[in-house]
Short mmCIF file of C-alpha atoms and ligand atoms in Angstrom, two decimals:
data_model
loop_
_atom_site.label_atom_id
_atom_site.label_comp_id
_atom_site.label_asym_id
_atom_site.label_seq_id
_atom_site.Cartn_x
_atom_site.Cartn_y
_atom_site.Cartn_z
CA UNK A 49 103.23 128.47 107.03
CA UNK A 50 101.47 125.20 107.05
CA UNK A 51 99.43 123.31 110.06
CA UNK A 52 99.58 119.77 110.57
CA UNK A 53 97.68 117.39 113.26
CA UNK A 54 99.49 116.54 116.39
CA UNK A 55 98.90 113.28 118.42
CA UNK A 56 96.73 115.56 120.89
CA UNK A 57 94.57 116.55 118.10
CA UNK A 58 95.49 119.96 118.27
CA UNK A 59 97.00 121.94 114.82
CA UNK A 60 100.80 122.81 114.91
CA UNK A 61 102.10 125.56 112.81
CA UNK A 62 105.01 124.55 110.68
CA UNK A 63 107.58 126.84 109.17
CA UNK A 64 108.62 126.71 105.71
CA UNK A 65 112.05 126.57 106.59
CA UNK A 66 111.80 123.41 108.63
CA UNK A 67 110.00 121.76 105.70
CA UNK A 68 112.96 122.55 103.63
CA UNK A 69 115.60 121.69 106.09
CA UNK A 70 113.80 117.88 106.18
CA UNK A 71 113.63 117.75 102.54
CA UNK A 72 117.21 118.34 101.74
CA UNK A 73 118.12 115.81 104.28
CA UNK A 74 116.20 113.07 102.14
CA UNK A 75 116.76 110.88 99.05
CA UNK A 76 113.39 111.40 98.48
CA UNK A 77 111.89 114.52 99.18
CA UNK A 78 108.86 116.55 100.71
CA UNK A 79 106.02 117.43 98.46
CA UNK A 80 103.27 120.22 98.99
CA UNK A 81 99.87 120.62 97.72
CA UNK A 82 99.58 121.88 94.22
CA UNK A 83 102.59 119.41 92.96
CA UNK A 84 101.93 116.30 91.04
CA UNK A 85 103.94 114.39 93.45
CA UNK A 86 101.72 115.27 96.44
CA UNK A 87 98.40 114.30 94.25
CA UNK A 88 99.94 111.13 93.23
CA UNK A 89 101.03 110.25 97.03
CA UNK A 90 97.54 111.05 98.20
CA UNK A 91 95.45 108.97 95.44
CA UNK A 92 94.50 105.78 96.55
CA UNK A 93 92.93 102.61 94.81
CA UNK A 94 89.59 103.45 96.74
CA UNK A 95 88.40 106.72 95.05
CA UNK A 96 85.95 107.00 98.12
CA UNK A 97 89.22 108.31 100.06
CA UNK A 98 89.58 111.71 98.75
CA UNK A 99 92.06 113.27 101.70
CA UNK A 100 94.48 116.10 101.76
CA UNK A 101 97.46 115.75 104.07
CA UNK A 102 99.37 118.90 104.90
CA UNK A 103 102.64 117.63 103.06
CA UNK A 104 103.81 114.51 101.62
CA UNK A 105 107.51 112.72 102.58
CA UNK A 106 108.63 110.49 99.72
CA UNK A 107 111.07 107.89 101.27
CA UNK A 108 113.55 105.82 99.18
CA UNK A 109 115.06 104.01 101.69
CA UNK A 110 115.50 103.15 105.44
CA UNK A 111 117.17 106.32 106.30
CA UNK A 112 114.28 108.43 104.85
CA UNK A 113 111.70 106.52 106.73
CA UNK A 114 113.73 106.99 109.94
CA UNK A 115 114.02 110.74 109.54
CA UNK A 116 110.27 110.84 108.89
CA UNK A 117 109.50 109.16 111.98
CA UNK A 118 112.04 111.13 113.92
CA UNK A 119 110.67 114.61 112.50
CA UNK A 120 107.20 113.56 113.18
CA UNK A 121 107.64 112.21 116.66
CA UNK A 122 109.72 114.88 117.67
CA UNK A 123 106.99 117.59 116.46
CA UNK A 124 104.21 115.48 117.85
CA UNK A 125 102.81 115.28 114.32
CA UNK A 126 100.31 112.21 113.23
CA UNK A 127 101.98 110.26 110.30
CA UNK A 128 99.94 107.93 107.81
CA UNK A 129 101.84 105.38 105.86
CA UNK A 130 101.31 104.66 102.11
CA UNK A 131 102.83 101.82 100.30
CA UNK A 132 100.65 100.24 97.48
CA UNK A 133 97.73 102.36 98.17
CA UNK A 134 95.19 99.55 98.13
CA UNK A 135 93.52 99.44 101.59
CA UNK A 136 89.89 99.50 101.34
CA UNK A 137 89.55 101.73 104.63
CA UNK A 138 92.17 104.16 103.32
CA UNK A 139 94.26 104.53 106.30
CA UNK A 140 97.10 105.44 104.26
CA UNK A 141 95.86 109.01 103.99
CA UNK A 142 94.31 111.49 106.58
CA UNK A 143 93.26 115.27 106.14
CA UNK A 144 95.69 117.46 107.65
CA UNK A 145 98.43 114.93 108.61
CA UNK A 146 101.69 113.88 107.22
CA UNK A 147 101.48 111.39 104.52
CA UNK A 148 104.95 108.84 104.28
CA UNK A 149 104.90 107.60 100.76
CA UNK A 150 106.70 104.41 100.34
CA UNK A 151 105.30 103.62 96.69
CA UNK A 152 108.57 104.55 94.73
CA UNK A 153 110.57 101.67 96.90
CA UNK A 154 109.34 98.89 94.68
CA UNK A 155 112.58 96.78 94.22
CA UNK A 156 112.49 92.91 94.53
CA UNK A 157 115.62 90.70 94.58
CA UNK A 158 115.39 87.15 94.16
CA UNK A 159 118.30 84.83 95.59
CA UNK A 160 117.32 81.88 93.37
CA UNK A 161 119.82 79.65 95.23
CA UNK A 162 118.68 80.50 98.79
CA UNK A 163 115.31 80.49 97.58
CA UNK A 164 114.85 83.95 99.23
CA UNK A 165 113.16 87.27 97.69
CA UNK A 166 114.08 90.54 99.71
CA UNK A 167 111.05 93.00 98.70
CA UNK A 168 110.82 96.79 99.27
CA UNK A 169 107.51 97.96 100.58
CA UNK A 170 106.45 99.72 97.70
CA UNK A 171 106.31 96.83 95.62
CA UNK A 172 103.24 95.63 93.83
CA UNK A 173 102.16 91.99 93.77
CA UNK A 174 102.92 92.08 90.21
CA UNK A 175 106.60 92.94 90.92
CA UNK A 176 106.81 89.98 93.23
CA UNK A 177 105.44 87.83 90.67
CA UNK A 178 107.59 88.81 87.73
CA UNK A 179 110.81 88.54 89.58
CA UNK A 180 110.25 85.37 91.52
CA UNK A 181 108.67 83.56 88.47
CA UNK A 182 111.93 84.36 86.26
CA UNK A 183 113.20 81.74 88.16
CA UNK A 184 109.77 79.51 88.30
CA UNK A 185 109.61 80.37 92.11
CA UNK A 186 106.67 82.12 93.92
CA UNK A 187 105.50 83.43 97.44
CA UNK A 188 101.90 83.00 98.23
CA UNK A 189 100.38 86.51 97.92
CA UNK A 190 96.87 88.04 96.72
CA UNK A 191 94.93 87.46 93.73
CA UNK A 192 94.97 91.15 92.00
CA UNK A 193 98.36 92.15 90.79
CA UNK A 194 98.08 95.89 91.56
CA UNK A 195 97.75 95.33 95.15
CA UNK A 196 100.91 96.31 97.52
CA UNK A 197 102.77 93.74 99.00
CA UNK A 198 103.34 95.75 102.27
CA UNK A 199 99.81 95.89 103.40
CA UNK A 200 99.06 92.65 102.24
CA UNK A 201 101.87 90.82 104.33
CA UNK A 202 101.35 92.64 107.45
CA UNK A 203 97.47 92.04 107.59
CA UNK A 204 98.06 88.33 106.70
CA UNK A 205 97.90 87.65 102.77
CA UNK A 206 96.50 84.95 100.79
CA UNK A 207 95.71 83.84 97.31
CA UNK A 208 95.53 81.13 94.77
CA UNK A 209 98.79 79.38 96.57
CA UNK A 210 98.07 79.68 100.13
CA UNK A 211 96.37 76.21 100.31
CA UNK A 212 99.57 74.72 99.20
CA UNK A 213 102.20 77.07 100.43
CA UNK A 214 100.40 78.97 103.50
CA UNK A 215 99.71 82.51 103.78
CA UNK A 216 102.29 85.19 103.07
CA UNK A 217 103.03 85.66 106.69
CA UNK A 218 103.95 81.98 106.97
CA UNK A 219 106.61 82.51 104.52
CA UNK A 220 108.08 85.84 106.04
CA UNK A 221 111.47 85.13 107.25
CA UNK A 222 112.41 88.53 108.48
CA UNK A 223 111.73 92.26 108.06
CA UNK A 224 113.54 95.25 108.57
CA UNK A 225 111.19 97.74 110.69
CA UNK A 226 111.59 101.40 111.99
CA UNK A 227 110.28 101.70 115.11
CA UNK A 228 108.44 104.71 116.64
CA UNK A 229 111.79 105.63 118.48
CA UNK A 230 113.48 105.66 115.00
CA UNK A 231 115.53 102.46 115.63
CA UNK A 232 116.10 100.25 112.56
CA UNK A 233 115.67 96.75 113.77
CA UNK A 234 115.40 93.28 112.15
CA UNK A 235 112.40 91.22 113.23
CA UNK A 236 112.75 87.61 112.69
CA UNK A 237 112.46 84.12 114.93
CA UNK A 238 115.58 85.14 116.30
CA UNK A 239 115.76 89.12 116.44
CA UNK A 240 112.97 90.96 118.38
CA UNK A 241 110.73 87.63 118.02
CA UNK A 242 108.01 89.42 119.69
CA UNK A 243 107.86 92.16 117.11
CA UNK A 244 108.30 89.31 114.35
CA UNK A 245 104.94 87.56 115.89
CA UNK A 246 102.99 91.03 116.01
CA UNK A 247 104.08 92.38 112.45
CA UNK A 248 102.36 88.73 110.93
CA UNK A 249 98.89 90.18 110.96
CA UNK A 250 99.05 93.13 113.15
CA UNK A 251 99.26 95.52 110.38
CA UNK A 252 101.03 98.93 110.64
CA UNK A 253 100.80 99.21 114.41
CA UNK A 254 104.46 98.52 115.18
CA UNK A 255 106.57 100.23 113.07
CA UNK A 256 107.33 100.77 109.27
CA UNK A 257 108.70 97.92 107.59
CA UNK A 258 111.09 99.01 104.77
CA UNK A 259 112.01 95.56 103.50
CA UNK A 260 110.66 92.03 103.75
CA UNK A 261 112.39 88.79 103.42
CA UNK A 262 110.26 86.10 102.11
CA UNK A 263 111.01 82.23 101.55
CA UNK A 264 110.33 80.71 98.04
CA UNK A 265 108.62 77.74 96.60
CA UNK A 266 108.80 76.01 93.10
CA UNK A 267 105.62 77.22 91.09
CA UNK A 268 105.05 77.30 87.19
CA UNK A 269 105.90 79.23 85.21
CA UNK A 270 102.60 77.55 84.03
CA UNK A 271 99.67 76.57 86.28
CA UNK A 272 96.20 74.96 85.29
CA UNK A 273 93.85 77.55 86.11
CA UNK A 274 90.95 79.44 84.58
CA UNK A 275 87.21 80.03 84.90
CA UNK A 276 84.16 78.19 84.63
CA UNK A 277 80.91 80.39 84.41
CA UNK A 278 77.24 79.26 85.00
CA UNK A 279 73.84 80.84 84.99
CA UNK A 280 73.24 81.94 88.79
CA UNK A 281 69.77 79.64 88.45
CA UNK A 282 71.98 76.79 88.75
CA UNK A 283 73.92 78.07 91.78
CA UNK A 284 71.96 76.51 94.60
CA UNK A 285 72.90 72.98 93.55
CA UNK A 286 76.23 74.22 92.24
CA UNK A 287 77.48 75.84 95.33
CA UNK A 288 76.29 72.87 97.59
CA UNK A 289 78.85 70.80 95.38
CA UNK A 290 81.27 73.01 95.21
CA UNK A 291 81.35 73.08 99.08
CA UNK A 292 81.89 69.14 98.96
CA UNK A 293 84.61 69.45 96.36
CA UNK A 294 86.49 72.23 98.59
CA UNK A 295 85.93 70.07 101.57
CA UNK A 296 88.15 67.23 99.97
CA UNK A 297 90.35 69.17 97.91
CA UNK A 298 94.21 68.51 97.96
CA UNK A 299 96.11 71.80 99.20
CA UNK A 300 97.20 72.26 95.40
CA UNK A 301 93.68 72.87 94.30
CA UNK A 302 92.06 76.13 95.26
CA UNK A 303 88.50 77.07 93.89
CA UNK A 304 87.12 80.42 94.48
CA UNK A 305 83.52 81.49 93.70
CA UNK A 306 82.48 84.68 92.24
CA UNK A 307 78.75 85.92 91.87
CA UNK A 308 78.30 88.85 89.73
CA UNK A 309 76.72 90.19 86.62
CA UNK A 310 78.72 88.79 83.53
CA UNK A 311 81.25 91.25 82.48
CA UNK A 312 81.84 91.25 78.35
CA UNK A 313 84.21 88.61 78.29
CA UNK A 314 85.25 87.65 74.66
CA UNK A 315 84.71 83.94 75.50
CA UNK A 316 80.96 84.62 76.96
CA UNK A 317 78.04 84.49 74.51
CA UNK A 318 76.85 87.95 73.94
CA UNK A 319 73.53 87.06 75.47
CA UNK A 320 74.88 86.40 78.67
CA UNK A 321 76.64 89.77 79.17
CA UNK A 322 75.32 91.76 81.81
CA UNK A 323 73.19 88.81 83.41
CA UNK A 324 73.80 87.34 86.92
CA UNK A 325 76.27 84.48 86.63
CA UNK A 326 78.33 82.00 89.22
CA UNK A 327 82.07 81.87 88.19
CA UNK A 328 84.33 79.22 89.85
CA UNK A 329 87.88 80.47 89.49
CA UNK A 330 90.23 77.57 89.88
CA UNK A 331 94.00 77.13 90.14
CA UNK A 332 96.31 74.20 90.73
CA UNK A 333 99.62 74.45 92.24
CA UNK A 334 101.42 71.66 91.03
CA UNK A 335 101.89 69.58 87.70
CA UNK A 336 99.43 70.21 85.09
CA UNK A 337 98.68 66.61 84.45
CA UNK A 338 97.60 66.23 88.37
CA UNK A 339 95.63 69.53 88.04
CA UNK A 340 93.61 67.99 85.43
CA UNK A 341 92.66 65.14 87.55
CA UNK A 342 91.93 67.12 90.48
CA UNK A 343 89.89 69.62 88.65
CA UNK A 344 87.64 66.83 86.84
CA UNK A 345 84.87 66.81 89.36
CA UNK A 346 84.38 70.52 89.25
CA UNK A 347 84.32 70.67 85.44
CA UNK A 348 81.92 67.94 85.30
CA UNK A 349 79.43 69.87 87.31
CA UNK A 350 76.12 71.06 85.75
CA UNK A 351 76.20 72.92 82.17
CA UNK A 352 78.57 75.61 82.04
CA UNK A 353 78.19 78.48 79.62
CA UNK A 354 81.88 78.52 79.17
CA UNK A 355 84.91 76.61 80.77
CA UNK A 356 88.27 78.16 80.00
CA UNK A 357 90.57 76.24 82.12
CA UNK A 358 93.80 75.56 80.70
CA UNK A 359 97.42 76.24 81.36
CA UNK A 360 98.40 79.87 81.81
CA UNK A 361 101.38 81.50 82.53
CA UNK A 362 101.11 82.34 86.37
CA UNK A 363 101.99 85.97 86.43
CA UNK A 364 98.93 86.26 83.86
CA UNK A 365 96.88 84.16 86.16
CA UNK A 366 97.69 86.41 88.94
CA UNK A 367 96.42 89.35 86.76
CA UNK A 368 93.32 87.69 85.56
CA UNK A 369 90.86 89.52 87.92
CA UNK A 370 92.62 92.94 87.44
CA UNK A 371 90.23 94.14 84.87
CA UNK A 372 87.28 93.94 87.40
CA UNK A 373 89.26 95.44 90.40
CA UNK A 374 90.63 98.55 88.43
CA UNK A 375 91.59 101.67 90.64
CA UNK A 376 89.42 104.84 90.72
CA UNK A 377 86.12 103.21 91.51
CA UNK A 378 84.04 103.86 94.74
CA UNK A 379 84.42 100.92 97.02
CA UNK A 380 82.68 99.64 100.20
CA UNK A 381 83.65 96.09 101.18
CA UNK A 382 82.38 93.68 103.96
CA UNK A 383 83.80 90.53 104.75
CA UNK A 384 83.02 87.30 107.07
CA UNK A 385 84.82 84.28 107.69
CA UNK A 386 82.92 80.69 107.39
CA UNK A 387 83.91 77.16 108.44
CA UNK A 388 81.38 75.86 106.17
CA UNK A 389 78.79 77.27 103.92
CA UNK A 390 75.44 75.60 104.69
CA UNK A 391 72.45 75.28 102.40
CA UNK A 392 70.74 78.41 104.63
CA UNK A 393 74.05 80.49 104.25
CA UNK A 394 73.88 79.61 100.22
CA UNK A 395 70.01 80.80 100.11
CA UNK A 396 70.88 84.24 102.15
CA UNK A 397 74.07 84.59 99.71
CA UNK A 398 72.05 84.37 96.63
CA UNK A 399 69.22 86.48 97.78
CA UNK A 400 71.92 89.14 98.06
CA UNK A 401 73.12 88.42 94.59
CA UNK A 402 69.52 88.97 93.15
CA UNK A 403 69.66 92.46 94.00
CA UNK A 404 72.86 93.62 93.10
CA UNK A 405 72.78 97.58 93.07
CA UNK A 406 75.35 98.19 90.27
CA UNK A 407 77.14 96.04 87.28
CA UNK A 408 80.26 96.37 89.05
CA UNK A 409 79.37 94.62 92.40
CA UNK A 410 80.28 91.09 93.14
CA UNK A 411 80.90 88.66 95.87
CA UNK A 412 83.99 86.67 96.16
CA UNK A 413 84.17 83.33 98.34
CA UNK A 414 87.67 82.76 98.67
CA UNK A 415 88.53 79.02 99.27
CA UNK A 416 91.18 78.79 101.96
CA UNK A 417 92.49 76.12 104.51
CA UNK A 418 95.31 73.66 103.52
CA UNK A 419 98.83 74.62 104.67
CA UNK A 420 97.08 77.89 106.15
CA UNK A 421 95.01 75.86 108.77
CA UNK A 422 98.15 73.95 109.98
CA UNK A 423 99.57 76.87 111.63
CA UNK A 424 98.32 77.24 115.20
CA UNK A 425 96.20 80.08 115.80
CA UNK A 426 98.79 81.73 118.23
CA UNK A 427 101.83 81.38 116.25
CA UNK A 428 101.17 84.43 114.20
CA UNK A 429 99.14 87.56 115.32
CA UNK A 430 96.58 86.57 112.27
CA UNK A 431 94.53 83.67 114.33
CA UNK A 432 91.75 82.74 111.87
CA UNK A 433 93.50 79.59 110.81
CA UNK A 434 90.24 77.57 110.96
CA UNK A 435 88.21 79.41 108.22
CA UNK A 436 87.50 77.39 105.28
CA UNK A 437 85.81 80.17 103.14
CA UNK A 438 86.25 83.88 103.26
CA UNK A 439 83.49 86.03 101.83
CA UNK A 440 84.48 89.76 100.60
CA UNK A 441 81.36 91.63 99.35
CA UNK A 442 83.32 93.65 96.72
CA UNK A 443 80.67 96.85 96.38
CA UNK A 444 81.85 99.07 93.36
CA UNK A 445 80.29 101.67 91.71
CA UNK A 446 81.29 104.88 90.14
CA UNK A 447 78.27 107.35 90.87
CA UNK A 448 78.75 109.34 93.97
CA UNK A 449 74.95 109.41 93.81
CA UNK A 450 74.67 105.72 94.24
CA UNK A 451 76.88 105.79 97.74
CA UNK A 452 73.69 105.35 100.04
CA UNK A 453 72.01 102.38 97.74
CA UNK A 454 75.14 100.38 97.38
CA UNK A 455 76.58 100.66 101.30
CA UNK A 456 73.09 99.89 102.40
CA UNK A 457 72.97 96.71 100.12
CA UNK A 458 76.49 95.81 101.44
CA UNK A 459 75.78 95.91 104.95
CA UNK A 460 72.36 94.11 104.50
CA UNK A 461 74.01 91.26 102.93
CA UNK A 462 76.76 91.18 105.36
CA UNK A 463 74.13 91.31 108.22
CA UNK A 464 72.21 88.35 106.55
CA UNK A 465 75.37 86.39 106.25
CA UNK A 466 76.18 86.86 109.91
CA UNK A 467 74.45 84.03 111.68
CA UNK A 468 76.56 81.63 109.54
CA UNK A 469 80.07 82.99 110.05
CA UNK A 470 82.39 82.41 112.67
CA UNK A 471 82.43 86.01 113.95
CA UNK A 472 86.07 86.70 112.90
CA UNK A 473 87.21 88.78 110.04
CA UNK A 474 90.26 89.41 108.02
CA UNK A 475 91.58 92.87 108.84
CA UNK A 476 92.83 93.74 105.43
CA UNK A 477 89.07 93.33 104.24
CA UNK A 478 87.76 95.87 106.69
CA UNK A 479 86.34 99.12 105.90
CA UNK A 480 86.85 102.23 108.01
CA UNK A 481 83.76 101.93 109.81
CA UNK A 482 84.02 98.59 111.13
CA UNK A 483 83.03 98.69 114.48
CA UNK A 484 83.85 95.06 115.93
CA UNK A 485 87.26 95.58 114.24
CA UNK A 486 89.90 94.59 116.84
CA UNK A 487 88.06 91.94 118.65
CA UNK A 488 87.21 90.01 115.52
CA UNK A 489 90.29 90.56 113.94
CA UNK A 490 92.50 89.13 116.68
CA UNK A 491 90.19 86.93 118.95
CA UNK A 492 92.77 85.85 121.94
CA UNK A 493 95.86 87.31 120.24
CA UNK A 494 94.57 90.97 120.73
CA UNK A 495 95.86 90.92 124.41
CA UNK A 496 99.52 90.05 123.46
CA UNK A 497 99.15 92.45 120.49
CA UNK A 498 98.24 95.25 122.89
CA UNK A 499 101.42 94.43 125.25
CA UNK A 500 103.53 94.27 122.27
CA UNK A 501 102.38 97.58 120.90
CA UNK A 502 102.87 98.87 124.65
CA UNK A 503 106.65 97.97 124.26
CA UNK A 504 107.39 99.39 120.75
CA UNK A 505 104.78 102.31 120.52
CA UNK A 506 103.74 103.16 123.95
CA UNK A 507 102.42 106.72 122.77
CA UNK A 508 100.56 105.13 119.68
CA UNK A 509 102.44 107.01 117.22
CA UNK A 510 101.25 104.36 114.55
CA UNK A 511 97.59 105.03 114.71
CA UNK A 512 96.50 105.65 111.26
CA UNK A 513 95.52 102.08 110.96
CA UNK A 514 93.14 99.47 112.14
CA UNK A 515 94.57 100.60 115.48
CA UNK A 516 95.46 98.16 118.39
CA UNK A 517 95.93 100.34 121.72
CA UNK A 518 98.97 99.89 123.58
CA UNK A 519 98.73 98.51 127.12
C1 FAD B 642 91.28 94.67 94.50
C2 FAD B 642 92.01 94.23 95.83
C3 FAD B 642 92.30 92.79 95.95
C4 FAD B 642 92.59 92.26 97.13
N1 FAD B 642 92.80 90.97 96.90
C5 FAD B 642 93.49 90.48 98.16
C6 FAD B 642 93.76 89.13 98.30
O1 FAD B 642 93.57 88.32 97.35
N2 FAD B 642 94.37 88.82 99.49
C7 FAD B 642 94.78 89.21 100.45
O2 FAD B 642 94.99 88.74 101.39
N3 FAD B 642 94.34 90.75 100.55
C8 FAD B 642 93.75 91.29 99.35
N4 FAD B 642 93.46 92.73 99.41
C9 FAD B 642 93.63 93.34 100.29
C10 FAD B 642 95.06 94.00 100.48
O3 FAD B 642 95.97 92.90 101.40
C11 FAD B 642 94.91 95.14 101.69
O4 FAD B 642 94.09 96.20 100.59
C12 FAD B 642 96.43 95.72 101.90
O5 FAD B 642 96.10 96.85 102.86
C13 FAD B 642 96.97 96.43 100.75
O6 FAD B 642 98.51 96.60 101.05
P1 FAD B 642 98.83 98.10 100.50
O7 FAD B 642 100.23 98.23 100.87
O8 FAD B 642 98.39 98.39 99.12
O9 FAD B 642 98.19 99.03 101.19
P2 FAD B 642 98.27 100.81 101.43
O10 FAD B 642 97.05 101.14 101.27
O11 FAD B 642 99.41 101.39 100.96
O12 FAD B 642 98.21 100.68 103.24
C14 FAD B 642 97.48 100.47 104.09
C15 FAD B 642 97.83 100.48 105.52
O13 FAD B 642 98.71 99.23 105.62
C16 FAD B 642 99.80 99.76 106.86
N5 FAD B 642 101.17 99.43 105.68
C17 FAD B 642 101.24 99.58 104.47
N6 FAD B 642 102.80 99.85 104.10
C18 FAD B 642 103.47 99.69 105.45
C19 FAD B 642 104.36 99.61 105.76
N7 FAD B 642 105.60 99.54 105.11
N8 FAD B 642 104.98 99.48 107.06
C20 FAD B 642 104.12 99.66 108.35
N9 FAD B 642 102.78 99.39 107.65
C21 FAD B 642 102.24 99.79 106.49
C22 FAD B 642 99.28 101.18 107.05
O14 FAD B 642 98.81 101.15 108.38
C23 FAD B 642 98.62 101.58 105.94
O15 FAD B 642 97.88 102.89 106.20
C24 FAD B 642 92.89 93.02 98.16
C25 FAD B 642 92.68 94.43 98.23
C26 FAD B 642 92.24 95.10 96.90
C27 FAD B 642 91.64 96.57 96.81
#
């Protein structure tokens, strides 16, 4: 006998027989506590999330997803959805609920002639990049290759090529969605366009995506990219210059700033290891020679400790930050959007860097805009098209005894930066305890999202997410 949480909060007893019947009907299967498959499914990237679902349903296709939805809905059970397992808030797994694991659905098929990729929801960004780059094609996605495409694409998705090719959602042609009623729908500009609008930023609130169809662009296989590392003492002047370069950069040029203690990278002299540094991470989404010209101003700034900008295979560059973002650490993130970075904002930021609570902590300032900004705020559910910089305070550590110190530090830096921010935020960077959540994530689009939620999921069956309530 097992117990699982119902939508009304009560616990429901489940007979082994009913799970056996469900398992036998699936291509994937049902996994119970004690099995390796159960533990694999409940383990997320952020080790602060250590939760125990009642059981796991592994899906291998849309028909499995449909059966899982029908089983849980008919039994009144709460269902969580896991794809890449990277979400910082850890909504993919909850205690005493049913976990639907899509992580084994990893296929990526590229139609190079049509310039389209069909991607299953459990695919990681590395899966997408490897298959698309086999044809020197790309879809704009994130900067850490072990992130899941599904959560990223449903929240928005941006990375090195977003300024040139738009956000991940701007390149979504259609998606196959299993709704709360168990219907398998195609959402696109011409089929259920309201659902298509909502899933481009609205996360997992409207149904379970079992397949994405993305349009592709020419890129690579090599891109001019790499790091320029400076002492943090030079950061006030350099960051002011960086904002000017970012303001006038062509769409092809993307420069992110990272501030942290220097990791022991082979190209950094040993005396710099462990000292605070400012890193410019740059990528040019175009011809290498054009990139050399576009990066000249950035590379002439100050007196860098190292400059390792050169042509790199795009798939390798997409994994360049993986060693700093490994799974299994404790993580707490805070994020703000900015239209500009003033001198005061830079001061506040550097004040936070002076007190990093752990060598693994860092602050990323993503450089966005370009093609992303040329889409109207109400064209997709994701509305923050005018952001030029997105700050992500990556607070990372291993020792649970440091939880409070690290979280307090992240919140303090977030508060110090708040006066300079737009007040909006990216749903994919929000921790679970984010109070401002829905209003800051969706702004004016929030009302329409609630209406569409009311149409496709009136009982809020899909509730383990940054939740949009049905109206
Ligand atoms: C190290 C790291 C680097 C990152 N870098 C970037 C970046 O460069 N750019 C960027 O835009 N984001 C970035 N992110 C954020 C990332 O977009 C989110 O964490 C995203 O949620 C990850 O997707 P996932 O499939 O791995 O998530 P999961 O944890 O598997 O799922 C999270 C939630 O998404 C929903 N969901 C997942 N799959 C489905 C589905 N198939 N159908 C319906 N709902 C679903 C569910 O509500 C689920 O609980 C990064 C995250 C990490 C941890």
